[in-house]
């Protein structure tokens, strides 16, 4: 079973949500499909499709204007939440420490956090990918509870560029070894960054890749369904 997780980011409306979820309802797959929607689209008919959110507050409740708590996500029947996406690390200054606190808040509410890590283009060119990814991983994951890790090289997000198969394999081996070292080798590991219907099958065949985190191509059924069908 592979995870295929869509991340809508700040896109979509009630109509496009309805259209995608309706099309997913008719798909027969052994893989786990999750769609991470903007907060305002989480409520309402989801056609039985598993929904995720894109952020969670590390706090339980109180004076945190604009934030959304774990309990609020539970009320909306959310099962997964993306934490530490590179766009949140970049535009909202989320550190590994904050990401870890958010992952803990999710776990406390029985929501599975999808913890994102990944190097920048500069770090890659400086030959620092492995050390950066390992540090982000070990500082962002909580000590207890179930979670998923998503490796998304920042330079691959929305760029149409992906690492080579060998590069992905090397990073996943590093992540797998680091998690094995703390007895968390069963953690599902996802790849994200310019996934499409043409490269999805190849990427999920790489050792330790347990699924995909899909941005742009998850917004419409013409681009999301081919990804799902290609890895069945
Ligand atoms: P793209 O698939 O659009 O490159 O986005 C990847 C991503 O950021 C998913 O979280």
mmCIF file of N, CA and C in Angstrom, residues 128-218:
data_model
loop_
_atom_site.group_PDB
_atom_site.id
_atom_site.type_symbol
_atom_site.label_atom_id
_atom_site.label_comp_id
_atom_site.label_asym_id
_atom_site.label_seq_id
_atom_site.Cartn_x
_atom_site.Cartn_y
_atom_site.Cartn_z
ATOM 1 N N UNK A 128 25.426 19.449 0.665
ATOM 2 C CA UNK A 128 24.996 19.296 2.060
ATOM 3 C C UNK A 128 23.647 18.595 2.217
ATOM 4 N N UNK A 129 23.116 18.039 1.135
ATOM 5 C CA UNK A 129 21.769 17.449 1.193
ATOM 6 C C UNK A 129 21.600 16.477 2.363
ATOM 7 N N UNK A 130 22.498 15.505 2.472
ATOM 8 C CA UNK A 130 22.310 14.460 3.486
ATOM 9 C C UNK A 130 22.340 15.029 4.909
ATOM 10 N N UNK A 131 23.319 15.919 5.176
ATOM 11 C CA UNK A 131 23.421 16.436 6.544
ATOM 12 C C UNK A 131 22.214 17.322 6.879
ATOM 13 N N UNK A 132 21.769 18.120 5.899
ATOM 14 C CA UNK A 132 20.618 19.001 6.133
ATOM 15 C C UNK A 132 19.362 18.176 6.395
ATOM 16 N N UNK A 133 19.128 17.178 5.538
ATOM 17 C CA UNK A 133 17.920 16.356 5.645
ATOM 18 C C UNK A 133 17.914 15.597 6.977
ATOM 19 N N UNK A 134 19.062 15.060 7.343
ATOM 20 C CA UNK A 134 19.138 14.276 8.588
ATOM 21 C C UNK A 134 18.865 15.154 9.820
ATOM 22 N N UNK A 135 19.447 16.351 9.815
ATOM 23 C CA UNK A 135 19.236 17.263 10.952
ATOM 24 C C UNK A 135 17.764 17.686 11.026
ATOM 25 N N UNK A 136 17.193 18.051 9.872
ATOM 26 C CA UNK A 136 15.773 18.462 9.869
ATOM 27 C C UNK A 136 14.908 17.313 10.379
ATOM 28 N N UNK A 137 15.207 16.117 9.904
ATOM 29 C CA UNK A 137 14.426 14.941 10.300
ATOM 30 C C UNK A 137 14.482 14.747 11.819
ATOM 31 N N UNK A 138 15.694 14.628 12.335
ATOM 32 C CA UNK A 138 15.825 14.255 13.747
ATOM 33 C C UNK A 138 15.332 15.341 14.697
ATOM 34 N N UNK A 139 15.377 16.599 14.234
ATOM 35 C CA UNK A 139 14.878 17.679 15.102
ATOM 36 C C UNK A 139 13.372 17.908 14.958
ATOM 37 N N UNK A 140 12.786 17.412 13.875
ATOM 38 C CA UNK A 140 11.361 17.693 13.632
ATOM 39 C C UNK A 140 10.430 16.580 14.103
ATOM 40 N N UNK A 141 10.943 15.368 14.244
ATOM 41 C CA UNK A 141 10.060 14.253 14.617
ATOM 42 C C UNK A 141 9.890 14.148 16.134
ATOM 43 N N UNK A 142 8.673 13.847 16.573
ATOM 44 C CA UNK A 142 8.462 13.649 18.004
ATOM 45 C C UNK A 142 9.006 12.290 18.452
ATOM 46 N N UNK A 143 9.184 12.134 19.750
ATOM 47 C CA UNK A 143 9.749 10.875 20.267
ATOM 48 C C UNK A 143 8.733 9.740 20.254
ATOM 49 N N UNK A 144 7.455 10.091 20.407
ATOM 50 C CA UNK A 144 6.436 9.032 20.443
ATOM 51 C C UNK A 144 5.316 9.348 19.458
ATOM 52 N N UNK A 145 4.531 8.324 19.153
ATOM 53 C CA UNK A 145 3.368 8.512 18.272
ATOM 54 C C UNK A 145 3.691 8.186 16.824
ATOM 55 N N UNK A 146 2.631 7.963 16.052
ATOM 56 C CA UNK A 146 2.795 7.635 14.636
ATOM 57 C C UNK A 146 2.865 8.899 13.791
ATOM 58 N N UNK A 147 3.750 8.880 12.829
ATOM 59 C CA UNK A 147 3.855 10.002 11.893
ATOM 60 C C UNK A 147 4.355 9.492 10.549
ATOM 61 N N UNK A 148 4.234 10.370 9.554
ATOM 62 C CA UNK A 148 4.747 10.100 8.209
ATOM 63 C C UNK A 148 5.798 11.168 7.938
ATOM 64 N N UNK A 149 6.836 10.816 7.201
ATOM 65 C CA UNK A 149 7.840 11.819 6.815
ATOM 66 C C UNK A 149 7.761 12.022 5.303
ATOM 67 N N UNK A 150 7.758 13.281 4.878
ATOM 68 C CA UNK A 150 7.766 13.581 3.440
ATOM 69 C C UNK A 150 9.057 14.312 3.087
ATOM 70 N N UNK A 151 9.804 13.732 2.168
ATOM 71 C CA UNK A 151 11.011 14.397 1.655
ATOM 72 C C UNK A 151 10.636 15.198 0.416
ATOM 73 N N UNK A 152 10.754 16.517 0.534
ATOM 74 C CA UNK A 152 10.455 17.398 -0.597
ATOM 75 C C UNK A 152 11.633 18.349 -0.792
ATOM 76 N N UNK A 153 12.502 18.066 -1.772
ATOM 77 C CA UNK A 153 13.580 19.029 -2.029
ATOM 78 C C UNK A 153 12.939 20.355 -2.445
ATOM 79 N N UNK A 154 13.325 21.446 -1.806
ATOM 80 C CA UNK A 154 12.650 22.733 -2.072
ATOM 81 C C UNK A 154 12.726 23.138 -3.530
ATOM 82 N N UNK A 155 13.845 22.826 -4.143
ATOM 83 C CA UNK A 155 14.059 23.244 -5.531
ATOM 84 C C UNK A 155 13.213 22.423 -6.504
ATOM 85 N N UNK A 156 12.665 21.325 -6.043
ATOM 86 C CA UNK A 156 11.842 20.476 -6.926
ATOM 87 C C UNK A 156 10.367 20.856 -6.860
ATOM 88 N N UNK A 157 10.006 21.682 -5.860
ATOM 89 C CA UNK A 157 8.592 22.015 -5.658
ATOM 90 C C UNK A 157 8.133 23.025 -6.709
ATOM 91 N N UNK A 158 7.143 22.624 -7.487
ATOM 92 C CA UNK A 158 6.542 23.515 -8.478
ATOM 93 C C UNK A 158 7.467 23.920 -9.610
ATOM 94 N N UNK A 159 8.621 23.275 -9.731
ATOM 95 C CA UNK A 159 9.621 23.695 -10.719
ATOM 96 C C UNK A 159 9.630 22.822 -11.962
ATOM 97 N N UNK A 160 8.973 21.653 -11.892
ATOM 98 C CA UNK A 160 9.045 20.709 -13.012
ATOM 99 C C UNK A 160 10.339 19.904 -12.997
ATOM 100 N N UNK A 161 11.200 20.176 -12.006
ATOM 101 C CA UNK A 161 12.461 19.432 -11.899
ATOM 102 C C UNK A 161 12.356 18.416 -10.776
ATOM 103 N N UNK A 162 12.887 17.229 -10.985
ATOM 104 C CA UNK A 162 12.932 16.235 -9.899
ATOM 105 C C UNK A 162 14.373 15.743 -9.770
ATOM 106 N N UNK A 163 14.735 15.247 -8.606
ATOM 107 C CA UNK A 163 16.067 14.638 -8.486
ATOM 108 C C UNK A 163 16.113 13.380 -9.355
ATOM 109 N N UNK A 164 17.300 12.884 -9.632
ATOM 110 C CA UNK A 164 17.407 11.626 -10.376
ATOM 111 C C UNK A 164 16.977 10.478 -9.457
ATOM 112 N N UNK A 165 16.717 9.331 -10.070
ATOM 113 C CA UNK A 165 16.350 8.150 -9.281
ATOM 114 C C UNK A 165 17.433 7.841 -8.246
ATOM 115 N N UNK A 166 18.692 7.928 -8.652
ATOM 116 C CA UNK A 166 19.801 7.640 -7.728
ATOM 117 C C UNK A 166 19.846 8.640 -6.573
ATOM 118 N N UNK A 167 19.561 9.902 -6.898
ATOM 119 C CA UNK A 167 19.573 10.922 -5.832
ATOM 120 C C UNK A 167 18.451 10.661 -4.825
ATOM 121 N N UNK A 168 17.262 10.336 -5.339
ATOM 122 C CA UNK A 168 16.143 10.045 -4.423
ATOM 123 C C UNK A 168 16.480 8.813 -3.590
ATOM 124 N N UNK A 169 17.021 7.799 -4.242
ATOM 125 C CA UNK A 169 17.365 6.553 -3.530
ATOM 126 C C UNK A 169 18.358 6.833 -2.405
ATOM 127 N N UNK A 170 19.345 7.672 -2.676
ATOM 128 C CA UNK A 170 20.376 7.960 -1.665
ATOM 129 C C UNK A 170 19.770 8.700 -0.472
ATOM 130 N N UNK A 171 18.891 9.662 -0.730
ATOM 131 C CA UNK A 171 18.278 10.410 0.375
ATOM 132 C C UNK A 171 17.364 9.485 1.196
ATOM 133 N N UNK A 172 16.585 8.663 0.517
ATOM 134 C CA UNK A 172 15.681 7.770 1.250
ATOM 135 C C UNK A 172 16.452 6.739 2.068
ATOM 136 N N UNK A 173 17.591 6.323 1.568
ATOM 137 C CA UNK A 173 18.442 5.400 2.334
ATOM 138 C C UNK A 173 18.935 6.102 3.617
ATOM 139 N N UNK A 174 19.319 7.358 3.468
ATOM 140 C CA UNK A 174 19.781 8.138 4.628
ATOM 141 C C UNK A 174 18.663 8.300 5.658
ATOM 142 N N UNK A 175 17.460 8.651 5.165
ATOM 143 C CA UNK A 175 16.321 8.851 6.073
ATOM 144 C C UNK A 175 15.975 7.524 6.749
ATOM 145 N N UNK A 176 15.954 6.459 5.968
ATOM 146 C CA UNK A 176 15.607 5.136 6.498
ATOM 147 C C UNK A 176 16.603 4.712 7.583
ATOM 148 N N UNK A 177 17.883 4.932 7.293
ATOM 149 C CA UNK A 177 18.922 4.542 8.269
ATOM 150 C C UNK A 177 18.796 5.353 9.552
ATOM 151 N N UNK A 178 18.546 6.658 9.394
ATOM 152 C CA UNK A 178 18.407 7.522 10.582
ATOM 153 C C UNK A 178 17.221 7.064 11.429
ATOM 154 N N UNK A 179 16.123 6.706 10.761
ATOM 155 C CA UNK A 179 14.931 6.256 11.507
ATOM 156 C C UNK A 179 15.152 4.868 12.106
ATOM 157 N N UNK A 180 15.886 4.026 11.398
ATOM 158 C CA UNK A 180 16.196 2.690 11.933
ATOM 159 C C UNK A 180 16.999 2.824 13.228
ATOM 160 N N UNK A 181 17.877 3.820 13.239
ATOM 161 C CA UNK A 181 18.724 4.058 14.412
ATOM 162 C C UNK A 181 17.924 4.367 15.661
ATOM 163 N N UNK A 182 16.685 4.838 15.481
ATOM 164 C CA UNK A 182 15.833 5.123 16.644
ATOM 165 C C UNK A 182 14.605 4.195 16.632
ATOM 166 N N UNK A 183 14.774 3.074 15.950
ATOM 167 C CA UNK A 183 13.728 2.035 15.891
ATOM 168 C C UNK A 183 12.407 2.544 15.294
ATOM 169 N N UNK A 184 12.509 3.442 14.319
ATOM 170 C CA UNK A 184 11.299 3.944 13.651
ATOM 171 C C UNK A 184 11.355 3.618 12.158
ATOM 172 N N UNK A 185 11.963 2.471 11.826
ATOM 173 C CA UNK A 185 12.131 2.122 10.406
ATOM 174 C C UNK A 185 10.820 1.823 9.686
ATOM 175 N N UNK A 186 9.724 1.636 10.441
ATOM 176 C CA UNK A 186 8.431 1.385 9.786
ATOM 177 C C UNK A 186 7.685 2.669 9.409
ATOM 178 N N UNK A 187 8.286 3.799 9.651
ATOM 179 C CA UNK A 187 7.653 5.081 9.310
ATOM 180 C C UNK A 187 7.443 5.196 7.795
ATOM 181 N N UNK A 188 6.216 5.485 7.335
ATOM 182 C CA UNK A 188 6.032 5.682 5.891
ATOM 183 C C UNK A 188 6.785 6.935 5.420
ATOM 184 N N UNK A 189 7.472 6.802 4.301
ATOM 185 C CA UNK A 189 8.260 7.915 3.756
ATOM 186 C C UNK A 189 7.715 8.300 2.384
ATOM 187 N N UNK A 190 7.372 9.576 2.220
ATOM 188 C CA UNK A 190 6.811 10.045 0.954
ATOM 189 C C UNK A 190 7.824 10.920 0.209
ATOM 190 N N UNK A 191 7.710 10.928 -1.106
ATOM 191 C CA UNK A 191 8.480 11.875 -1.915
ATOM 192 C C UNK A 191 7.528 12.947 -2.436
ATOM 193 N N UNK A 192 7.950 14.203 -2.426
ATOM 194 C CA UNK A 192 7.166 15.282 -3.013
ATOM 195 C C UNK A 192 8.046 16.240 -3.791
ATOM 196 N N UNK A 193 7.483 16.835 -4.845
ATOM 197 C CA UNK A 193 8.217 17.799 -5.677
ATOM 198 C C UNK A 193 8.086 17.437 -7.140
ATOM 199 N N UNK A 194 7.166 18.161 -7.843
ATOM 200 C CA UNK A 194 6.966 17.968 -9.296
ATOM 201 C C UNK A 194 6.598 16.537 -9.688
ATOM 202 N N UNK A 195 5.778 15.898 -8.860
ATOM 203 C CA UNK A 195 5.282 14.563 -9.213
ATOM 204 C C UNK A 195 4.175 14.722 -10.261
ATOM 205 N N UNK A 196 4.201 13.859 -11.266
ATOM 206 C CA UNK A 196 3.131 13.866 -12.281
ATOM 207 C C UNK A 196 2.858 12.434 -12.746
ATOM 208 N N UNK A 197 1.912 12.331 -13.673
ATOM 209 C CA UNK A 197 1.506 11.004 -14.144
ATOM 210 C C UNK A 197 2.613 10.251 -14.860
ATOM 211 N N UNK A 198 3.634 10.976 -15.317
ATOM 212 C CA UNK A 198 4.728 10.315 -16.043
ATOM 213 C C UNK A 198 5.840 9.814 -15.127
ATOM 214 N N UNK A 199 6.048 10.479 -13.992
ATOM 215 C CA UNK A 199 7.180 10.050 -13.139
ATOM 216 C C UNK A 199 6.763 9.308 -11.868
ATOM 217 N N UNK A 200 5.453 9.298 -11.555
ATOM 218 C CA UNK A 200 4.993 8.730 -10.277
ATOM 219 C C UNK A 200 5.387 7.263 -10.095
ATOM 220 N N UNK A 201 5.168 6.461 -11.110
ATOM 221 C CA UNK A 201 5.416 5.024 -10.986
ATOM 222 C C UNK A 201 6.892 4.738 -10.704
ATOM 223 N N UNK A 202 7.744 5.429 -11.433
ATOM 224 C CA UNK A 202 9.193 5.248 -11.259
ATOM 225 C C UNK A 202 9.607 5.652 -9.836
ATOM 226 N N UNK A 203 9.071 6.769 -9.353
ATOM 227 C CA UNK A 203 9.482 7.263 -8.027
ATOM 228 C C UNK A 203 9.050 6.292 -6.927
ATOM 229 N N UNK A 204 7.813 5.781 -7.006
ATOM 230 C CA UNK A 204 7.384 4.868 -5.915
ATOM 231 C C UNK A 204 8.060 3.498 -5.985
ATOM 232 N N UNK A 205 8.768 3.236 -7.094
ATOM 233 C CA UNK A 205 9.477 1.949 -7.165
ATOM 234 C C UNK A 205 10.853 2.026 -6.498
ATOM 235 N N UNK A 206 11.268 3.220 -6.099
ATOM 236 C CA UNK A 206 12.578 3.397 -5.451
ATOM 237 C C UNK A 206 12.496 2.840 -4.021
ATOM 238 N N UNK A 207 13.517 2.079 -3.578
ATOM 239 C CA UNK A 207 13.468 1.515 -2.234
ATOM 240 C C UNK A 207 13.163 2.554 -1.142
ATOM 241 N N UNK A 208 12.324 2.164 -0.221
ATOM 242 C CA UNK A 208 11.896 2.965 0.943
ATOM 243 C C UNK A 208 10.901 4.084 0.612
ATOM 244 N N UNK A 209 10.565 4.284 -0.660
ATOM 245 C CA UNK A 209 9.556 5.313 -0.992
ATOM 246 C C UNK A 209 8.170 4.691 -0.788
ATOM 247 N N UNK A 210 7.456 5.221 0.200
ATOM 248 C CA UNK A 210 6.154 4.645 0.552
ATOM 249 C C UNK A 210 4.976 5.415 -0.003
ATOM 250 N N UNK A 211 5.268 6.426 -0.819
ATOM 251 C CA UNK A 211 4.159 7.172 -1.400
ATOM 252 C C UNK A 211 4.602 8.536 -1.889
ATOM 253 N N UNK A 212 3.607 9.346 -2.222
ATOM 254 C CA UNK A 212 3.874 10.621 -2.885
ATOM 255 C C UNK A 212 3.094 11.759 -2.228
ATOM 256 N N UNK A 213 3.700 12.931 -2.194
ATOM 257 C CA UNK A 213 2.995 14.142 -1.765
ATOM 258 C C UNK A 213 2.933 15.042 -3.004
ATOM 259 N N UNK A 214 1.724 15.244 -3.490
ATOM 260 C CA UNK A 214 1.539 15.868 -4.806
ATOM 261 C C UNK A 214 0.920 17.255 -4.662
ATOM 262 N N UNK A 215 1.549 18.260 -5.224
ATOM 263 C CA UNK A 215 1.015 19.622 -5.162
ATOM 264 C C UNK A 215 0.119 19.917 -6.348
ATOM 265 N N UNK A 216 0.644 20.679 -7.299
ATOM 266 C CA UNK A 216 -0.126 21.164 -8.445
ATOM 267 C C UNK A 216 -0.964 20.100 -9.147
ATOM 268 N N UNK A 217 -0.395 18.922 -9.332
ATOM 269 C CA UNK A 217 -1.103 17.875 -10.084
ATOM 270 C C UNK A 217 -2.269 17.264 -9.300
ATOM 271 N N UNK A 218 -2.419 17.637 -8.016
ATOM 272 C CA UNK A 218 -3.533 17.064 -7.239
ATOM 273 C C UNK A 218 -4.800 17.917 -7.344
#
